[in-house]
Each structure stands twice: as C-alpha cells, then as structure tokens.
PDB file of C-alpha atoms in Angstrom:
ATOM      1  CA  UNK A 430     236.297  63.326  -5.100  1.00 86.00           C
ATOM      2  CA  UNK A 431     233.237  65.919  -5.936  1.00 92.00           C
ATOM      3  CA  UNK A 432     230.520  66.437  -4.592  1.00 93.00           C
ATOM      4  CA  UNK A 433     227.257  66.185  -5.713  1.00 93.00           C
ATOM      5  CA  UNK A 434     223.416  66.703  -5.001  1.00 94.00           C
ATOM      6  CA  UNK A 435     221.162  63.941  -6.143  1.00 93.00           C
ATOM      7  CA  UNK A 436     216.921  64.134  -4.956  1.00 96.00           C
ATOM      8  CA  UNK A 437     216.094  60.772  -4.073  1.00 94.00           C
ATOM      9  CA  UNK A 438     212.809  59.595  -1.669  1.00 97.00           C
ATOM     10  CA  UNK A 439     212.533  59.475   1.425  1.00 97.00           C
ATOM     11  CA  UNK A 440     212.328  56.067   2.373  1.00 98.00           C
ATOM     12  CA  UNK A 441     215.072  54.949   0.005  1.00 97.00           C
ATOM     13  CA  UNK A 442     217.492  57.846   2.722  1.00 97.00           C
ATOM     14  CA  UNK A 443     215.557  55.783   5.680  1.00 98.00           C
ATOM     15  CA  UNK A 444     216.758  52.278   4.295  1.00 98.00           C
ATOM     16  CA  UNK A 445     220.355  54.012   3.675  1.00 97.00           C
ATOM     17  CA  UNK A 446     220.049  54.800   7.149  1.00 98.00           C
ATOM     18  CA  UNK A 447     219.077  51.914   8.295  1.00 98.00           C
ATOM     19  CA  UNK A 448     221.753  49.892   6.578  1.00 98.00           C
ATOM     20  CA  UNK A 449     224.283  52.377   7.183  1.00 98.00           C
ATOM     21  CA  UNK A 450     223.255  52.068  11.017  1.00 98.00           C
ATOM     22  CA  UNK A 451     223.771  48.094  10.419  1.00 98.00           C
ATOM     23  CA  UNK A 452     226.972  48.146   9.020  1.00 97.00           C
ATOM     24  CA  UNK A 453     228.543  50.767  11.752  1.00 97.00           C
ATOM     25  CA  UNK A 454     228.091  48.369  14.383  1.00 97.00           C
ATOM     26  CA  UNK A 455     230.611  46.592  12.405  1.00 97.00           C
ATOM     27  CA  UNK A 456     233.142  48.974  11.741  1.00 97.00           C
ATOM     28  CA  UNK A 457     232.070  52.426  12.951  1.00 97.00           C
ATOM     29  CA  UNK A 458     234.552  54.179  10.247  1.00 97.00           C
ATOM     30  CA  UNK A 459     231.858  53.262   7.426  1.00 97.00           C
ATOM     31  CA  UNK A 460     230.505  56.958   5.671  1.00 97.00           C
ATOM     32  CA  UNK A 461     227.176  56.890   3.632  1.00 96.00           C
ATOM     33  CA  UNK A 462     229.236  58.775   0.776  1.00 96.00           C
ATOM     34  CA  UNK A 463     231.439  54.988   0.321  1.00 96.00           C
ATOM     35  CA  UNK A 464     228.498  53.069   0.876  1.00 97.00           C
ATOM     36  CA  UNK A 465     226.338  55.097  -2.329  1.00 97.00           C
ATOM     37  CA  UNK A 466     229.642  55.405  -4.348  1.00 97.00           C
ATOM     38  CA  UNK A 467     229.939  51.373  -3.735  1.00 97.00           C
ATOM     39  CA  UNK A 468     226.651  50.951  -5.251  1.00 97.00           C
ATOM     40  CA  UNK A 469     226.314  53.362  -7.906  1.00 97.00           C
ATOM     41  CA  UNK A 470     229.987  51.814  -9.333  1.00 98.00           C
ATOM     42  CA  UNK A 471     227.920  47.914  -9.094  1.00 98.00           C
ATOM     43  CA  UNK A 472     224.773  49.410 -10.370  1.00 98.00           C
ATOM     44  CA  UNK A 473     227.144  51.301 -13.784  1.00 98.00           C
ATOM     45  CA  UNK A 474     229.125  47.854 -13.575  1.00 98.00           C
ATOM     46  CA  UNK A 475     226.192  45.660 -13.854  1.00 98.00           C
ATOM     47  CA  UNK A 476     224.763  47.877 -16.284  1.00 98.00           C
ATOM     48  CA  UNK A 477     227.716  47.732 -18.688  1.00 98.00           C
ATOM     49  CA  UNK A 478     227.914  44.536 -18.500  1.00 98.00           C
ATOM     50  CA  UNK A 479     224.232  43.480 -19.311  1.00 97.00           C
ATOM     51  CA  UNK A 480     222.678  46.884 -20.678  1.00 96.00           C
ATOM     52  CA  UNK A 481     218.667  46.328 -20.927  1.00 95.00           C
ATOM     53  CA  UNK A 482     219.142  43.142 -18.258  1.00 95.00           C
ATOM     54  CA  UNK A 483     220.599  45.239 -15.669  1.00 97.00           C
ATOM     55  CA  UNK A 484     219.310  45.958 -12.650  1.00 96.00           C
ATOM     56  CA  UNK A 485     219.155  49.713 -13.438  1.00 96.00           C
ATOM     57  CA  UNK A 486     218.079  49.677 -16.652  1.00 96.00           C
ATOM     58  CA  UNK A 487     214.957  47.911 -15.271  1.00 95.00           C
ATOM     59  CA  UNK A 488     214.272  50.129 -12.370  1.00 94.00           C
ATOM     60  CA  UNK A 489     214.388  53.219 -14.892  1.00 93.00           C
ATOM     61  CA  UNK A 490     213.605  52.130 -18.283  1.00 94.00           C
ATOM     62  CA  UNK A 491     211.933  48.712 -17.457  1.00 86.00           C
ATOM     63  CA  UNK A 492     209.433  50.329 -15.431  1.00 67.00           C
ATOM     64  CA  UNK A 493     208.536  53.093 -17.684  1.00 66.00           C
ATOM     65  CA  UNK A 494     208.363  50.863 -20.477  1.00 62.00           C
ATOM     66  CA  UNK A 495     205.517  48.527 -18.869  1.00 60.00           C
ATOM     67  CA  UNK A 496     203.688  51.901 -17.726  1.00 59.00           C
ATOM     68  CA  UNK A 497     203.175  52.492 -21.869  1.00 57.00           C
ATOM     69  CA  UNK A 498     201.698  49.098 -22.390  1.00 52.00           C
TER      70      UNK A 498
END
C-alpha cells in the first residue's frame, strides 16, 4: 500500500464518517482507508466496464459537459 493525499469536500468526509460510523457498529475492525479503496476499485471497475455510462464518468465529465450547453 501507498499513501496518498486526495482534497475532497467537506460533507462528502462527513457522509464517510457517517457511514464509516454505521458500519463499525458492525464490525469495529472496519478503517476508512478499505472503505475508499473499496469504492474507488467499483467506481474504476464500473468505469471500465461502461466508460461514458459510468457512474464516474458522469459525476466528472457528465456534469461538466451539461454546464457547456
């Protein structure tokens, strides 16, 4: 593993807390550094799979591209 510093906003760390909070009252060994690798490895799945109809592709370019119009 590396690690890495990524800026994201704040209320997308508060709903990380807030699941991260949920799911530790399942199993209190769960760390917020498996919990973003889980989704950035469905987000780069889903986006290989489906390029412009993936998930990510349309919160980054999807949005941007509808600002232009």
């Amino acid at each position: 593993s590396h690690k890495a510093t990524f800026y994201i906003p704040s209320t997308l760390l508060d709903r990380l807390d807030d699941a991260w909070l949920d799911l530790r009252r399942i199993d209190r060994s769960i760390k917020k550094s498996n919990m973003v690798r889980a989704a950035l490895e469905a987000a780069l799945v889903d986006y290989a799979a489906k390029q412009e109809k993936s998930l990510l592709y349309q919160a980054i370019i999807g949005d941007a591209s509808s600002k232009e119009d």
